[in-house]
PDB file of C-alpha atoms in Angstrom:
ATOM      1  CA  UNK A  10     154.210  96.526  94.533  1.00 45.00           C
ATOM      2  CA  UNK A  11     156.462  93.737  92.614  1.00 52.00           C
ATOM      3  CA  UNK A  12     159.741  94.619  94.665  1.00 51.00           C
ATOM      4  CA  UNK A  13     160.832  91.801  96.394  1.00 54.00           C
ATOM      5  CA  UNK A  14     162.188  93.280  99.429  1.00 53.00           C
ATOM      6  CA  UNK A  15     164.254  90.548 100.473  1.00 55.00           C
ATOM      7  CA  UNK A  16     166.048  90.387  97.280  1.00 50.00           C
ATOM      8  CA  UNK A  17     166.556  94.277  97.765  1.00 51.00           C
ATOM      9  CA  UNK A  18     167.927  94.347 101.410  1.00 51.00           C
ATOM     10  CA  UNK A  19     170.286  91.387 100.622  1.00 50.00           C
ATOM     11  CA  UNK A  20     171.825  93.219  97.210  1.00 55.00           C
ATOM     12  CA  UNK A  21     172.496  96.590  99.420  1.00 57.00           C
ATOM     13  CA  UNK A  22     173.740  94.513 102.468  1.00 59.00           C
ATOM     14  CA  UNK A  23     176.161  92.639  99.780  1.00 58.00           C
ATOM     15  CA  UNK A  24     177.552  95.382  98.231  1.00 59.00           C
ATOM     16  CA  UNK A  25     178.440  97.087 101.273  1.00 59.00           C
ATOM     17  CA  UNK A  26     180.122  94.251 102.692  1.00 64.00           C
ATOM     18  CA  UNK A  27     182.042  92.245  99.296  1.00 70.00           C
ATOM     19  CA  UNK A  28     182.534  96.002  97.566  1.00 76.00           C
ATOM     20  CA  UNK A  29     185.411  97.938  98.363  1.00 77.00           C
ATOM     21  CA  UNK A  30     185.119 101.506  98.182  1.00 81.00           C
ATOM     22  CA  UNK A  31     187.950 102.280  95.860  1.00 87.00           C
ATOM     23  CA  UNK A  32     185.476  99.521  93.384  1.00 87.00           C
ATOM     24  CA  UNK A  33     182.620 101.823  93.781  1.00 85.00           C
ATOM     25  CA  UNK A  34     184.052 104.835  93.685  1.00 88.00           C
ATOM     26  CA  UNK A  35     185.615 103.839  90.009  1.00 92.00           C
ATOM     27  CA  UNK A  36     182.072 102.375  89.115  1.00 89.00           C
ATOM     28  CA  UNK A  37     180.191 105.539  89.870  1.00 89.00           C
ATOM     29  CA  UNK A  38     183.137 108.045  88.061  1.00 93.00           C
ATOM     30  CA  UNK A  39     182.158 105.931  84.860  1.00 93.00           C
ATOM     31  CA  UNK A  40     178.342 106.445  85.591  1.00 91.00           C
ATOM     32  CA  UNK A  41     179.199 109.604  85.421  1.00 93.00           C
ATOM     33  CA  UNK A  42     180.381 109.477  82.285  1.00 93.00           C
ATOM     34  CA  UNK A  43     178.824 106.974  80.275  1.00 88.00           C
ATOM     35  CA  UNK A  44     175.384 106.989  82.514  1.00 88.00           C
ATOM     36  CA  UNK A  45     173.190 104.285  83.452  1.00 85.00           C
ATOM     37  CA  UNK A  46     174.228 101.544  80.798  1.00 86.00           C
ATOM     38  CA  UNK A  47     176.613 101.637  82.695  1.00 89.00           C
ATOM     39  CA  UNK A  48     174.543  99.794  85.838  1.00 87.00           C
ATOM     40  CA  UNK A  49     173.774  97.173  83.159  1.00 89.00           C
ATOM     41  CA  UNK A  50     177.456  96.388  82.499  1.00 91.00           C
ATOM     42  CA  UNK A  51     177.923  96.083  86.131  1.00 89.00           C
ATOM     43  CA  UNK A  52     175.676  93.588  86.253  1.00 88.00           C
ATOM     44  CA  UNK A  53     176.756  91.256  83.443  1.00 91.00           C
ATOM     45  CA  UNK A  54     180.474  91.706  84.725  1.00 93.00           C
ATOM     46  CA  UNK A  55     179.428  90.217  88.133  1.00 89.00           C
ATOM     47  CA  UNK A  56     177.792  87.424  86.010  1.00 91.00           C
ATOM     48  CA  UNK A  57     180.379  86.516  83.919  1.00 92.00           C
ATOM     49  CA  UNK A  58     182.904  86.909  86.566  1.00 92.00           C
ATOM     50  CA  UNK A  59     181.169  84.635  88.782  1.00 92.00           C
ATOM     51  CA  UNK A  60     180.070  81.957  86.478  1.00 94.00           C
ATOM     52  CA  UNK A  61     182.352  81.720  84.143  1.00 92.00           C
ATOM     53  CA  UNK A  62     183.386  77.980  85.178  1.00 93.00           C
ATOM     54  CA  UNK A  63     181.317  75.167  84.387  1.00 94.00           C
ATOM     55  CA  UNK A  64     181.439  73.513  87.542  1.00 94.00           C
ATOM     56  CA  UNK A  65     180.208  76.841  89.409  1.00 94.00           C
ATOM     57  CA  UNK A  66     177.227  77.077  87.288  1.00 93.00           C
ATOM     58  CA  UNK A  67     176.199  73.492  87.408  1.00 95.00           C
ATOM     59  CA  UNK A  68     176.289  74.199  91.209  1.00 94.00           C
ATOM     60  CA  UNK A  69     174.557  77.137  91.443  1.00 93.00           C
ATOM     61  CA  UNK A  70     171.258  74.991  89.432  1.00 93.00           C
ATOM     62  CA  UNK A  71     168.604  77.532  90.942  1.00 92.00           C
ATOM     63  CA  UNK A  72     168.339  81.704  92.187  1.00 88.00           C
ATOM     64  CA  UNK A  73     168.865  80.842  95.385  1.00 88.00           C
ATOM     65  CA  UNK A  74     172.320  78.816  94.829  1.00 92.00           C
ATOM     66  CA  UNK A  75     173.641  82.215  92.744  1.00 90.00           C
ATOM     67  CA  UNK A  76     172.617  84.425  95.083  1.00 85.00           C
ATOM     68  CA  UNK A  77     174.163  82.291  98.076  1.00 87.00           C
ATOM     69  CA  UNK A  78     177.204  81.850  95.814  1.00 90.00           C
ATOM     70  CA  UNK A  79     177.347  85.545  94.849  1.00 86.00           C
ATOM     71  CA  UNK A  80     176.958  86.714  98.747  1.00 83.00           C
ATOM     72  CA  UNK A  81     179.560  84.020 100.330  1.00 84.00           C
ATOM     73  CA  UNK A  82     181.553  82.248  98.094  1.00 87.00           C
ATOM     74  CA  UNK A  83     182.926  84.659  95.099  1.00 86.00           C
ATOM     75  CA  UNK A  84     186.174  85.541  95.552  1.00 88.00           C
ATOM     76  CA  UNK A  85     187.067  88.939  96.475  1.00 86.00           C
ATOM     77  CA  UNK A  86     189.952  89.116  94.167  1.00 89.00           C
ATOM     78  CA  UNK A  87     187.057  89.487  91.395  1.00 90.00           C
ATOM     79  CA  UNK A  88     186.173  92.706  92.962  1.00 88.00           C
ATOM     80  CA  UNK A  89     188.873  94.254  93.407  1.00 91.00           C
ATOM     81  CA  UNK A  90     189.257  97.928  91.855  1.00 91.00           C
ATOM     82  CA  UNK A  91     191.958  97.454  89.274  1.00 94.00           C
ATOM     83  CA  UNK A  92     190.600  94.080  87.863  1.00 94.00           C
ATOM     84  CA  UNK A  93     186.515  94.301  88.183  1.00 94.00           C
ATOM     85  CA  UNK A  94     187.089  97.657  86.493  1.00 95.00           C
ATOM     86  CA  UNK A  95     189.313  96.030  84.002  1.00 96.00           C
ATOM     87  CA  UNK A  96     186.699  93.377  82.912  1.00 95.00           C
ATOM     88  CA  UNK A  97     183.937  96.168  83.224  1.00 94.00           C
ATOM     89  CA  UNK A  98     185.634  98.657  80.442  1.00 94.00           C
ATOM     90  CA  UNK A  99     186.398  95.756  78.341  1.00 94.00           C
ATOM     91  CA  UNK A 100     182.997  94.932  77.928  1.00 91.00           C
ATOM     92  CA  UNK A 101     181.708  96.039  74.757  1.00 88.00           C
ATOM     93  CA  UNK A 102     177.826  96.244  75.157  1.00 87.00           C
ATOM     94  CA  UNK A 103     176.118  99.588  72.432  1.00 86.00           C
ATOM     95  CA  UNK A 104     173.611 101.208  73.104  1.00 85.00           C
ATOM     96  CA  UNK A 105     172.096  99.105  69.822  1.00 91.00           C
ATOM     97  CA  UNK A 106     172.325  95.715  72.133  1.00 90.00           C
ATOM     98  CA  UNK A 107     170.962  96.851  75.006  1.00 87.00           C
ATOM     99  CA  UNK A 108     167.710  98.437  73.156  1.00 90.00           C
ATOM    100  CA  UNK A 109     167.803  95.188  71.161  1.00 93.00           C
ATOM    101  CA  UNK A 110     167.966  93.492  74.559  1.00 90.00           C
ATOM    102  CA  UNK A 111     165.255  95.581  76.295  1.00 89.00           C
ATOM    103  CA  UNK A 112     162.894  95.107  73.508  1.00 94.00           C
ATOM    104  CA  UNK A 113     163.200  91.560  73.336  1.00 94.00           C
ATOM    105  CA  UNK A 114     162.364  91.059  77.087  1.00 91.00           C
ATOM    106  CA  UNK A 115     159.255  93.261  76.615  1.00 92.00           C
ATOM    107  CA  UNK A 116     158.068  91.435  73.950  1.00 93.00           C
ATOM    108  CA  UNK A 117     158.689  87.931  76.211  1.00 91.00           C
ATOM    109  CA  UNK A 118     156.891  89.588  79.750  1.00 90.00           C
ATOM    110  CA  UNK A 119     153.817  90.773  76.580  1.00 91.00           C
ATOM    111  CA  UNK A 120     153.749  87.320  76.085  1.00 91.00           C
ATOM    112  CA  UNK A 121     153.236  85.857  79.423  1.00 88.00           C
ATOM    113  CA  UNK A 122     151.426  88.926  80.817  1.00 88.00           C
ATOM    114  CA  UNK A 123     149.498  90.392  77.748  1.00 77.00           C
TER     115      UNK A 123
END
C-alpha cells in the first residue's frame, strides 16, 4: 500500500500529545456540522499557523524540518481551543475551491503517473 506508516504513527502520536482535548472536542462538533471539509481546513490552519513567518519557513527548507518543527517546536499557544478555533472558522475555503483544488492535483499526479 502507499501509506507511509511512519508518517501515520507520528501524526496520531502528535496530536495526542500537542492537542488539547477541549481543541478537539471543538474541531470534531464542527465536523459535525460542516463535515469533512472541515479536516481540510484543519490542515491549512496548522499550516498557516505554523509558517506564517519567513524565518520559520526558510528553516524548515525540507518535510522533515516541518514535521520536526510541527512535532517540537510550535507553540502551544497556537493550539489552544479559543484561538486555533478562531483562525479555523475564519477561514473561508467553498466547497468551489476545494473541488477546484482537488481537481487540479489530479490532473498534476495524471501527469506524473498517467
Amino acid at each position: 500500500s502507499g501509506i507511509n506508516a511512519e508518517y501515520f504513527f507520528f501524526q496520531k502520536q502528535w496530536y495526542q500529545r500537542r492537542v488539547r482535548g477541549e481543541t478537539v472536542l471543538r474541531v470534531w462538533d464542527i465536523f459535525l456540522c460542516e463535515g469533512v471539509k472541515v479536516l481540510i481546513k484543519v490542515g491549512v490552519t496548522l499550516l498557516l499557523l505554523a509558517f506564517n513567518d519567513k524565518t520559520i519557513r526558510d528553516q524548515c527548507d525540507s518535510f522533515d524540518k516541518a514535521i520536526k518543527y510541527l512535532k517540537y517546536k510550535l507553540p502551544s499557544e497556537m493550539l489552544e481551543e479559543d484561538f486555533f478555533v478562531g483562525k479555523l472558522l475564519s477561514l473561508d475555503i467553498s466547497e468551489r475551491k476545494l473541488k477546484e483544488a482537488h481537481m487540479e492535483q489530479l490532473a498534476k499526479l495524471k501527469e506524473l503517473f498517467g
